[in-house]
Coordinates of N, CA and C in Angstrom, one line a residue:
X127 N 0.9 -1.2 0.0 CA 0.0 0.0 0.0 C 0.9 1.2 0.0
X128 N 0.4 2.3 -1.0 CA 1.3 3.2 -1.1 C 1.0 4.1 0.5
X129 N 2.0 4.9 0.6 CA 2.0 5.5 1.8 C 1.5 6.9 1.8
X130 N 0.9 7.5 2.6 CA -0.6 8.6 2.7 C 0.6 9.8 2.7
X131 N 0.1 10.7 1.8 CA 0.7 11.9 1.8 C 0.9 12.8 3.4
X132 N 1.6 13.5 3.5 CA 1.6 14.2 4.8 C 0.4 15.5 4.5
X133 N -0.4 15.4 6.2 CA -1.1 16.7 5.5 C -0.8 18.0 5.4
X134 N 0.6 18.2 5.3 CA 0.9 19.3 5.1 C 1.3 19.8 3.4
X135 N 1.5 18.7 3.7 CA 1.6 18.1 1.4 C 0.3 18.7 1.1
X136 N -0.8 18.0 1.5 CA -1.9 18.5 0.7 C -2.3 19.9 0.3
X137 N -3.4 20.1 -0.8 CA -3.5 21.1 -1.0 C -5.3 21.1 -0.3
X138 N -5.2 22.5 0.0 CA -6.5 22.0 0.5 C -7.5 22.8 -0.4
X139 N -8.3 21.8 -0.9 CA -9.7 22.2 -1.7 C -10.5 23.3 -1.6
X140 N -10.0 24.2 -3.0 CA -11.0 25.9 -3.5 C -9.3 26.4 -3.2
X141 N -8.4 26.3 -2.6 CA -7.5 27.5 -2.5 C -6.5 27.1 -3.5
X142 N -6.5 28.3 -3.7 CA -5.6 28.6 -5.0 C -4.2 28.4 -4.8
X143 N -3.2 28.5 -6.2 CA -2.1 28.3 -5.7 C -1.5 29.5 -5.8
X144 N -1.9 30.3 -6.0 CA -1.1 31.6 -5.7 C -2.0 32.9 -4.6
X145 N -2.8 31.7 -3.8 CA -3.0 32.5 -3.1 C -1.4 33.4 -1.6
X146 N -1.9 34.6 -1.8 CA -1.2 35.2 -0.9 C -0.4 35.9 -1.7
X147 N -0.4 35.7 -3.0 CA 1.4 36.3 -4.1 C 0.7 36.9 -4.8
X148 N 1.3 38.4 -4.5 CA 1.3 39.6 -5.7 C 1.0 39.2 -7.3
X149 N -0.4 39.2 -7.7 CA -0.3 38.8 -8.9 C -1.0 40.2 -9.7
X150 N -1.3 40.0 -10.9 CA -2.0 41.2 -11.7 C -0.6 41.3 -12.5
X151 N -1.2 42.3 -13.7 CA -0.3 43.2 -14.0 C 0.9 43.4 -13.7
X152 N 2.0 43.9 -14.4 CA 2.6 44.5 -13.5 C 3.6 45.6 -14.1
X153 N 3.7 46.9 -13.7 CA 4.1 48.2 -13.8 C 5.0 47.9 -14.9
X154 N 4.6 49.0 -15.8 CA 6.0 49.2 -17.7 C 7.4 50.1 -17.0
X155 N 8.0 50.2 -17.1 CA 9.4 50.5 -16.4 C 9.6 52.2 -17.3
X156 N 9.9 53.4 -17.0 CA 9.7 54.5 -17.4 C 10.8 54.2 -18.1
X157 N 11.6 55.6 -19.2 CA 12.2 56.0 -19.7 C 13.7 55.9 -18.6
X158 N 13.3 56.5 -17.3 CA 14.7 56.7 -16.5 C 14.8 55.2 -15.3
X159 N 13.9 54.9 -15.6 CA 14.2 53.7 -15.0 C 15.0 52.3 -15.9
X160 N 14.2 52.2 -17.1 CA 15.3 51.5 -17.9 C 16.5 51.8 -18.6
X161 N 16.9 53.6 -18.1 CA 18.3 54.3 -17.9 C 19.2 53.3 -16.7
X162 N 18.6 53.8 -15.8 CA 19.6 53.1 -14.9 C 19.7 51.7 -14.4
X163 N 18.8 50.6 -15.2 CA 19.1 49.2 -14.9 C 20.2 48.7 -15.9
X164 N 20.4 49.8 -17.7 CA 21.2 49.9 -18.1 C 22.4 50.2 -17.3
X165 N 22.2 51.1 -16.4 CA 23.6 51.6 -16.3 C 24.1 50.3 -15.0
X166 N 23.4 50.1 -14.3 CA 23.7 49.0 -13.3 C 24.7 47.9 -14.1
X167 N 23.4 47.7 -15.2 CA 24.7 46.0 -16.3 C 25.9 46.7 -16.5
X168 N 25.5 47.6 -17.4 CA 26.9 48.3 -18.1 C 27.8 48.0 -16.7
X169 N 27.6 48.4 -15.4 CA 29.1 48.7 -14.8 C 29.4 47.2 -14.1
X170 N 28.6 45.9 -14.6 CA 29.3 45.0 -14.7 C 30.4 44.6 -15.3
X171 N 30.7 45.4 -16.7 CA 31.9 45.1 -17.5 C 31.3 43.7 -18.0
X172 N 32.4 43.3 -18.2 CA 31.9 41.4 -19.1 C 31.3 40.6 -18.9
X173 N 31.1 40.5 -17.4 CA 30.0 39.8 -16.6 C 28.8 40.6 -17.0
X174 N 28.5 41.7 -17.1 CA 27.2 42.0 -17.3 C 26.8 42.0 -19.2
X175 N 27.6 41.4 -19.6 CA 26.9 41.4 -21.5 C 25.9 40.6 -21.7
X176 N 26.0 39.4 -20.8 CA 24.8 38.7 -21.6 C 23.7 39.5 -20.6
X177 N 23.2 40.2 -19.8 CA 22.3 40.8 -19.0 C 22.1 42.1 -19.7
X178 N 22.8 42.6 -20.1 CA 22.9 43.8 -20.6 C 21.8 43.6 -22.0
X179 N 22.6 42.8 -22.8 CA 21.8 42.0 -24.0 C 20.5 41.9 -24.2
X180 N 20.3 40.8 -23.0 CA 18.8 40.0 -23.0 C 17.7 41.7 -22.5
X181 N 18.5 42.2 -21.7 CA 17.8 43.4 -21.1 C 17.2 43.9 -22.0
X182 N 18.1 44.5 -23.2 CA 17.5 45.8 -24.4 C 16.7 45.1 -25.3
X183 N 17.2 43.2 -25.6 CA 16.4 43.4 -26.4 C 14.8 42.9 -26.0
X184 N 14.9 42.3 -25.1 CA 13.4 42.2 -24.3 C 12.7 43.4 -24.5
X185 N 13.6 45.2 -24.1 CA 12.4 46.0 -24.5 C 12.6 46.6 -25.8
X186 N 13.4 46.2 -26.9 CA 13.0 46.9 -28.1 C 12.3 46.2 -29.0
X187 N 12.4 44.5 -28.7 CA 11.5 43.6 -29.6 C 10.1 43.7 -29.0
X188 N 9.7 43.8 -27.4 CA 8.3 43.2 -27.0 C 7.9 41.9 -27.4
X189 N 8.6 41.0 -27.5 CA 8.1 39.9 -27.7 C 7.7 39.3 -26.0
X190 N 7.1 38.1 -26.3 CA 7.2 37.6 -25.2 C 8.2 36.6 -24.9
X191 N 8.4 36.6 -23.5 CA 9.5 35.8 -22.7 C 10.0 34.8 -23.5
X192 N 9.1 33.4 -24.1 CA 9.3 32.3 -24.8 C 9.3 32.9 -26.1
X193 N 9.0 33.2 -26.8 CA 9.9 33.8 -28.0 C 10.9 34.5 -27.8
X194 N 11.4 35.6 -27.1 CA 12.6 36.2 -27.2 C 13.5 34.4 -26.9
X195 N 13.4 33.5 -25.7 CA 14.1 33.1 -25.4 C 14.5 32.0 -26.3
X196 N 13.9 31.8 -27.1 CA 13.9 31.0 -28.7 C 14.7 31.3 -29.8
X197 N 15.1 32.8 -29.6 CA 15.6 33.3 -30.6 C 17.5 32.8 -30.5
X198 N 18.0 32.1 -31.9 CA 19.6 32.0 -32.0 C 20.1 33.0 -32.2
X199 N 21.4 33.1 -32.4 CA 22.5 34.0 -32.7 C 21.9 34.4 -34.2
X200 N 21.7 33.3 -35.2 CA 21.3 33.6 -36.6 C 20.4 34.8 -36.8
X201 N 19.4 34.4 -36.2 CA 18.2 35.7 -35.7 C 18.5 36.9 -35.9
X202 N 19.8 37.2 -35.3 CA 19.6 38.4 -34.8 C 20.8 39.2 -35.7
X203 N 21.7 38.6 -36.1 CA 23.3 38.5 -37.0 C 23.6 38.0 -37.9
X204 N 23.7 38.6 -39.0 CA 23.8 38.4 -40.9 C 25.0 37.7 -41.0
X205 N 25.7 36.9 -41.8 CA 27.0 36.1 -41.9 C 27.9 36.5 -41.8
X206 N 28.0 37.9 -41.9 CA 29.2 39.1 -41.7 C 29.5 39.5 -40.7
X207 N 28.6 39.0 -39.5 CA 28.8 39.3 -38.2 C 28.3 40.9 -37.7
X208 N 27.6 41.4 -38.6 CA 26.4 42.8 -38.5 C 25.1 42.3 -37.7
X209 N 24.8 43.2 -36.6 CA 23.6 42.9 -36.3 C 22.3 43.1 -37.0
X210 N 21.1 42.5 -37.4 CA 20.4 43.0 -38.0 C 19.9 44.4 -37.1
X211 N 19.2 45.1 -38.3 CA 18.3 46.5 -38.0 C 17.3 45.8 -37.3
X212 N 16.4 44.9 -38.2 CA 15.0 44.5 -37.9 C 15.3 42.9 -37.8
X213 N 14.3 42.3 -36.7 CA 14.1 40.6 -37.2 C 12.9 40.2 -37.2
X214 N 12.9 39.4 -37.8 CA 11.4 38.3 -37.8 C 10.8 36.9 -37.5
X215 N 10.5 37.3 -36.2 CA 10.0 36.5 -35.4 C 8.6 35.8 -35.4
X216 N 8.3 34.2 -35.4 CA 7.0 33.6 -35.3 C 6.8 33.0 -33.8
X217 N 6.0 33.8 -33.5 CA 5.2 33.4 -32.3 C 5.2 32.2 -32.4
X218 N 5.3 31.3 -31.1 CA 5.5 29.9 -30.2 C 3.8 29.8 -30.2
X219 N 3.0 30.1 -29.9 CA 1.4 30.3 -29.7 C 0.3 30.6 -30.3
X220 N 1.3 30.6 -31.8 CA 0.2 31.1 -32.5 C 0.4 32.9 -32.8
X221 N -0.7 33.1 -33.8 CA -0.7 34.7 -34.0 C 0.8 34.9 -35.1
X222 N 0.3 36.0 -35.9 CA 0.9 36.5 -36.8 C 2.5 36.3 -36.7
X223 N 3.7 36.3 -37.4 CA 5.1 36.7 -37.3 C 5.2 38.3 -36.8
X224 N 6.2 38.8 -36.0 CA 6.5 39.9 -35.2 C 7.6 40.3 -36.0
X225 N 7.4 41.7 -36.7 CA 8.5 42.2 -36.9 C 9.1 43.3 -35.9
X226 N 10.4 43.1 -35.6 CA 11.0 44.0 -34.3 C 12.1 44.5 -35.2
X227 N 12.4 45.8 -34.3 CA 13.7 46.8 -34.7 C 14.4 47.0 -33.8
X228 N 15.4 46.5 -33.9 CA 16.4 46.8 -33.1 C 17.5 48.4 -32.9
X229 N 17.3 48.8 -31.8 CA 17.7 49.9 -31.8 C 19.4 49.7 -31.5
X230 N 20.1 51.2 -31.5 CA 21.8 51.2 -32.1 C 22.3 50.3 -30.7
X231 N 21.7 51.0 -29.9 CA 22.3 50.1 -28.4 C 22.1 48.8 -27.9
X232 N 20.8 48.4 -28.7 CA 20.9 46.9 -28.5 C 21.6 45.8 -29.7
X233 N 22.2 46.1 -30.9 CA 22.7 46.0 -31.3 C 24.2 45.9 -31.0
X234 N 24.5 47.1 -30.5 CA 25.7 46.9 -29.8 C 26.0 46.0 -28.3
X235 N 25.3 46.4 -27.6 CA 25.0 45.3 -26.5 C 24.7 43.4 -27.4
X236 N 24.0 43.2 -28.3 CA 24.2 41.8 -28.5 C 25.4 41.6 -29.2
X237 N 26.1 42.3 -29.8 CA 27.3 42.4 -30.9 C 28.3 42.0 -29.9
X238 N 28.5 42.7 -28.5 CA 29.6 42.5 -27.8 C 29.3 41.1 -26.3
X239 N 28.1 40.8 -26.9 CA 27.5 39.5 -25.8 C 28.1 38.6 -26.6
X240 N 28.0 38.3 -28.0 CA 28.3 37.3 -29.2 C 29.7 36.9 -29.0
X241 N 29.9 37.8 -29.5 CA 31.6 38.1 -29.3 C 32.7 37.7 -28.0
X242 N 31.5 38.2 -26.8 CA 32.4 37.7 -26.2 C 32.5 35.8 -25.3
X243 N 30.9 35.8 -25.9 CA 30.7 34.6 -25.6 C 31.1 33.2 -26.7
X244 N 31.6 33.5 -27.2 CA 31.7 32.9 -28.8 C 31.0 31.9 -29.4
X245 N 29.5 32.6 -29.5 CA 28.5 31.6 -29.8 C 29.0 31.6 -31.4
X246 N 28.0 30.5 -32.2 CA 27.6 30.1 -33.0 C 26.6 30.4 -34.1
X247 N 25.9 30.5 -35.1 CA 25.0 30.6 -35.6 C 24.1 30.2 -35.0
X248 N 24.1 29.0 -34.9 CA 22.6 28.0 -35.2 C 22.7 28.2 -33.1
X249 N 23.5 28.6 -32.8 CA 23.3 28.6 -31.0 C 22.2 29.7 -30.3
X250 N 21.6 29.1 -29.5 CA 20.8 29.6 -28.3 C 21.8 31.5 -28.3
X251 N 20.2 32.2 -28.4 CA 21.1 33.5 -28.0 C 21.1 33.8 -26.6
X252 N 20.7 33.5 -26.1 CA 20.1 33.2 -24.6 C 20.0 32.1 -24.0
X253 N 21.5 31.2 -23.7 CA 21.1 29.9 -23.1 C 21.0 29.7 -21.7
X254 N 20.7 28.5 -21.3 CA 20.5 28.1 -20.3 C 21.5 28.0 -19.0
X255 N 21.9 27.5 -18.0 CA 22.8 28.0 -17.1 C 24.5 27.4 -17.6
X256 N 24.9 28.3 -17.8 CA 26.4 28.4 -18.2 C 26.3 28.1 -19.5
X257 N 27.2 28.9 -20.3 CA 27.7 29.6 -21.4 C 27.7 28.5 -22.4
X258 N 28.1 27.0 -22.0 CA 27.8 25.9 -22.7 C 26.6 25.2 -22.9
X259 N 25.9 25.5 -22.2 CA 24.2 25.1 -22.3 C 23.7 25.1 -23.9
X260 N 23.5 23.9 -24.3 CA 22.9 23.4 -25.2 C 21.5 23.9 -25.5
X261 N 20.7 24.5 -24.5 CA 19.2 24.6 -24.4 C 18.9 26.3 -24.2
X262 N 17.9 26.5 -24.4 CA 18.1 28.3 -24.3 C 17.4 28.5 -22.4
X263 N 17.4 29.7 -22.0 CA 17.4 29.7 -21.0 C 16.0 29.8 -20.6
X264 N 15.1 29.1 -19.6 CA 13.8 29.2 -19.4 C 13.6 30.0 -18.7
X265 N 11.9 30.4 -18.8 CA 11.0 31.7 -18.4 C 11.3 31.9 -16.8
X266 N 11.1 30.8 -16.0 CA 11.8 30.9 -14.8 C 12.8 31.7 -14.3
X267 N 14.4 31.4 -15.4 CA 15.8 32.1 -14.8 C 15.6 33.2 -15.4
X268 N 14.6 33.6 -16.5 CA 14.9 35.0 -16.9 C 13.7 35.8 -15.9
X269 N 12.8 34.9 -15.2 CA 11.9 35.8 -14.1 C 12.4 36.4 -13.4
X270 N 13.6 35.4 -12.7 CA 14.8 35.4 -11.6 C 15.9 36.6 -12.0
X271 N 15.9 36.7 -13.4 CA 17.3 37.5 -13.6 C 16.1 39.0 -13.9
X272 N 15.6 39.0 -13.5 CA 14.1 40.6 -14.2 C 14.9 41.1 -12.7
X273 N 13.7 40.3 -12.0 CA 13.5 40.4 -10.4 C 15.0 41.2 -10.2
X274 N 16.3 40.0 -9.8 CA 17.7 40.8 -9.6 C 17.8 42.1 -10.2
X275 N 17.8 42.2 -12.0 CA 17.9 43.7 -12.3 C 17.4 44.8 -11.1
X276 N 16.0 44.8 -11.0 CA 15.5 45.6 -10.7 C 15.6 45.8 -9.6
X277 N 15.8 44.5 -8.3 CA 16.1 45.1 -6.6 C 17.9 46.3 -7.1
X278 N 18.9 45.2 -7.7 CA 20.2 45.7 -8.0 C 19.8 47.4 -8.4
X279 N 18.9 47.6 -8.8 CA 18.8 49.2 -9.3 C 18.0 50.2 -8.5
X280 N 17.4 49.2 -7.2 CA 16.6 50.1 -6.3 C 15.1 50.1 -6.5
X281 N 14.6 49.1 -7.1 CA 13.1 49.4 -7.1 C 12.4 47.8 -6.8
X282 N 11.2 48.2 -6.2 CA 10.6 47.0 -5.7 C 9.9 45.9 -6.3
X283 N 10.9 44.8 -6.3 CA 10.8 43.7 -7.1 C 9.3 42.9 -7.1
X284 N 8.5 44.1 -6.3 CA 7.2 43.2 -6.6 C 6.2 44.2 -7.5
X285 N 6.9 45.2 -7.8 CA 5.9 45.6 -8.8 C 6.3 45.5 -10.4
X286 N 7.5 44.4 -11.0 CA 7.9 44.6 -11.8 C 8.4 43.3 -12.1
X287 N 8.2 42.9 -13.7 CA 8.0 41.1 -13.9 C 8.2 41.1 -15.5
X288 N 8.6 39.9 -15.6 CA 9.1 39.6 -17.5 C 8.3 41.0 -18.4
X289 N 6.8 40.7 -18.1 CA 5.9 41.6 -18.6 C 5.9 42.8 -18.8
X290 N 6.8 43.5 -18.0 CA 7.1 45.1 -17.5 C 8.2 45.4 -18.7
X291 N 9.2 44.8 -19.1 CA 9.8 44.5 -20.5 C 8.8 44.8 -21.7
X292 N 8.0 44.1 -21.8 CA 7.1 43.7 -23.1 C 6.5 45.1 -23.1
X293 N 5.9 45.5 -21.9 CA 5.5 46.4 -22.4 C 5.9 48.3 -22.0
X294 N 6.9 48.3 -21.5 CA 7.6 49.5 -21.5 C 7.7 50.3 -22.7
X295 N 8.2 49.5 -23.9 CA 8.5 50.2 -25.2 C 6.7 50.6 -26.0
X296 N 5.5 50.0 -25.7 CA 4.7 49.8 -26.1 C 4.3 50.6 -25.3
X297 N 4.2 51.0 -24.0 CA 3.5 52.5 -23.9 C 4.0 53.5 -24.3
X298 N 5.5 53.6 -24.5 CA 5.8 54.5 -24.8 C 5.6 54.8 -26.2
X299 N 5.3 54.2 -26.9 CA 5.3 54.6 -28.5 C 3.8 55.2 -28.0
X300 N 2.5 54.0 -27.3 CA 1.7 55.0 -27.6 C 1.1 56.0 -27.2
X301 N 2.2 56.5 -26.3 CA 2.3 57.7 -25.5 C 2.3 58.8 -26.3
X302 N 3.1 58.4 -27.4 CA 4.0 59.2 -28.3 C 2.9 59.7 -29.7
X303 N 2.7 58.4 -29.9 CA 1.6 58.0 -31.3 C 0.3 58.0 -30.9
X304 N -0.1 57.4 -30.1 CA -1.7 57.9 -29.8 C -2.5 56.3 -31.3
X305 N -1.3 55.4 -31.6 CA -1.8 55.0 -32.5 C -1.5 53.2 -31.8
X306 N -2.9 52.8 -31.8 CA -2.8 51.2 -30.8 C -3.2 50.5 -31.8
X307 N -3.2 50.4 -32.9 CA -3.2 49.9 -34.3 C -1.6 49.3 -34.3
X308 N -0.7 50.0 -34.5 CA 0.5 50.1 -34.6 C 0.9 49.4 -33.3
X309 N 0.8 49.3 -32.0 CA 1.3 48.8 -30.9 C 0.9 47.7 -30.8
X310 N -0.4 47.1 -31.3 CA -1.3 46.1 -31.9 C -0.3 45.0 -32.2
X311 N -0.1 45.9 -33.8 CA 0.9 44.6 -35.1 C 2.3 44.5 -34.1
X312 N 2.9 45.2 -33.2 CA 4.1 45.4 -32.9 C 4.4 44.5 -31.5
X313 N 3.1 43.9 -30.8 CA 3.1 43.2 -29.7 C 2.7 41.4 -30.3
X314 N 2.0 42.2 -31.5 CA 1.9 40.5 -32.0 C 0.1 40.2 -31.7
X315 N -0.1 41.0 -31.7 CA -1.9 40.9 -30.8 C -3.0 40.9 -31.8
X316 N -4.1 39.8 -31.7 CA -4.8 39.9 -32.9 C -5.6 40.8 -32.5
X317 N -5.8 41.4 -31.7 CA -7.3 42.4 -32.2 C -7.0 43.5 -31.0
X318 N -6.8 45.3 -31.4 CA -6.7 45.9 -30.8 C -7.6 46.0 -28.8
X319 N -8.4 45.3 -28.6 CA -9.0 45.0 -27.1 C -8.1 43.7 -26.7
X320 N -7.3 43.1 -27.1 CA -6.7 42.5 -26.8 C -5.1 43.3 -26.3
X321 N -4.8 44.1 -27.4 CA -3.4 45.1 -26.6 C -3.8 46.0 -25.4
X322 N -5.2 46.1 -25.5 CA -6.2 47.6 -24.3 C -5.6 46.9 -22.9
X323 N -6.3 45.4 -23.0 CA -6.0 45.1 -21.8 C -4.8 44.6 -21.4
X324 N -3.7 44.1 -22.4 CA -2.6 43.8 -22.0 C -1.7 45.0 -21.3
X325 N -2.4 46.4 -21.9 CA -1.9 47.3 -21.3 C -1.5 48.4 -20.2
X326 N -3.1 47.5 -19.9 CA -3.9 47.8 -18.7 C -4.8 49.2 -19.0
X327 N -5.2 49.3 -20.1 CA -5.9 50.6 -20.8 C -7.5 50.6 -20.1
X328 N -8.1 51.3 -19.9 CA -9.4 51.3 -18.7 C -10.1 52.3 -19.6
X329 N -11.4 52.2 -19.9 CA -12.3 53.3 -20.1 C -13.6 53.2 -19.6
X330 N -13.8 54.3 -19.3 CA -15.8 54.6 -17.8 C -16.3 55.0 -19.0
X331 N -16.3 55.1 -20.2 CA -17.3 55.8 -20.7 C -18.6 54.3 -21.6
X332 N -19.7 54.3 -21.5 CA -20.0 53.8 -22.4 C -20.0 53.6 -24.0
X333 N -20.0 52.9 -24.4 CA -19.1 53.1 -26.1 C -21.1 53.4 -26.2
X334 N -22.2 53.2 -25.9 CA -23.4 53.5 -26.9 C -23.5 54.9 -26.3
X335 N -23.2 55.2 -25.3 CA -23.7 56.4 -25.0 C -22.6 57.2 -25.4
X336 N -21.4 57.2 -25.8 CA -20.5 58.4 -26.6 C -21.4 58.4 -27.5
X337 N -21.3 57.2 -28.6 CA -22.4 57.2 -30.0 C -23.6 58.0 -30.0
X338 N -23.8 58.3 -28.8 CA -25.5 58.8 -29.1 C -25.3 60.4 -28.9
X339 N -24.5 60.7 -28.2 CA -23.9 62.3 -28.0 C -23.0 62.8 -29.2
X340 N -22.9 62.5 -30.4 CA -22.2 62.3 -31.5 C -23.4 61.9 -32.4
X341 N -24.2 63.1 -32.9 CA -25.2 63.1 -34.4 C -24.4 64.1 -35.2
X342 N -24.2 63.5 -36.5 CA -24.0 64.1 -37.6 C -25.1 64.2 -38.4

């Protein structure tokens, strides 16, 4: 006869598993705040490249966690060893291919991660624990390495998660643009109420009752 679980093992029936843990949402990272978690990696020197890396391009592609972490060296670096401008990414889940742009600094930050790590083409750009890891690194250690950034820079690691990445650069554009069409194609999202709420975008008004204050 197998032997009775302890009842402290058990779970007990209706409660959740995350009861008690900060869940929701969670906060897009400003302008000066993704200044200085840069500057925290940077003053790692060589130890901070692959952090530095994963950092920028988490917020200039917005992909999510398992896609970025899918992406090889090839992905992102033409045979000449140039970083691409832009890459093209297919969602693990379904939904459209993501086209992303890489900006001068994250180019440069993955240019000197490559290099210094001396990956491969066809290799993990993001692998798993130690530099030799055959497998790319899971959502887990990159939860773990968010969390670190962000105590390391002073801000409280419970208001700030993979997700705060994804979508930093996406409020800011449509802070900027005013255009959720465009933040839409650029998150990978089929249908604009679908980016509203990833965004945490809220509206009190009734959509029939604007309509009816609005005769032409």
């Amino acid at each position: 006869m197998a032997p009775k679980t302890p009842k402290k093992a058990r779970r007990k029936k209706g409660v959740a598993w995350n009861k008690g843990l900060k869940m929701g949402k969670k906060d897009a990272l400003t302008p000066d705040q993704v200044k200085r978690i840069r500057g925290v990696l940077v003053k790692r020197n060589a130890l901070g490249f692959r952090d530095l890396a994963l950092f920028s391009a988490a917020i200039d592609t917005m992909l999510k966690g398992q896609d970025l972490l899918e992406l090889r060296v090839r992905d992102v670096q033409h045979r000449n060893g140039l970083i691409r401008s832009t890459i093209k990414v297919s969602q693990k889940r379904g939904g459209p291919p993501v086209r992303c742009a890489l900006s001068k600094p994250t180019a440069k930050a993955l240019e000197k991660w490559i290099a210094n790590s001396g990956k491969k083409p066809g290799d993990y750009l993001f692998p798993g624990r130690g530099r030799t890891s055959k497998r790319p690194m899971t959502p887990r250690q990159f939860s773990r390495l968010v969390k670190l950034w962000v105590v390391d820079a002073g801000f409280d690691p419970g208001d700030y998660g993979v997700d705060s990445l994804r979508r930093t650069k996406a409020l800011h554009i449509l802070k900027g643009t005013g255009d959720l069409q465009a933040v839409r194609a650029l998150l990978g999202h089929a249908s604009v109420e679908g980016t509203s709420r990833f965004l945490g975008l809220e509206t009190k008004s009734d959509p029939l009752e604007v309509c009816r204050a609005f005769d032409i």
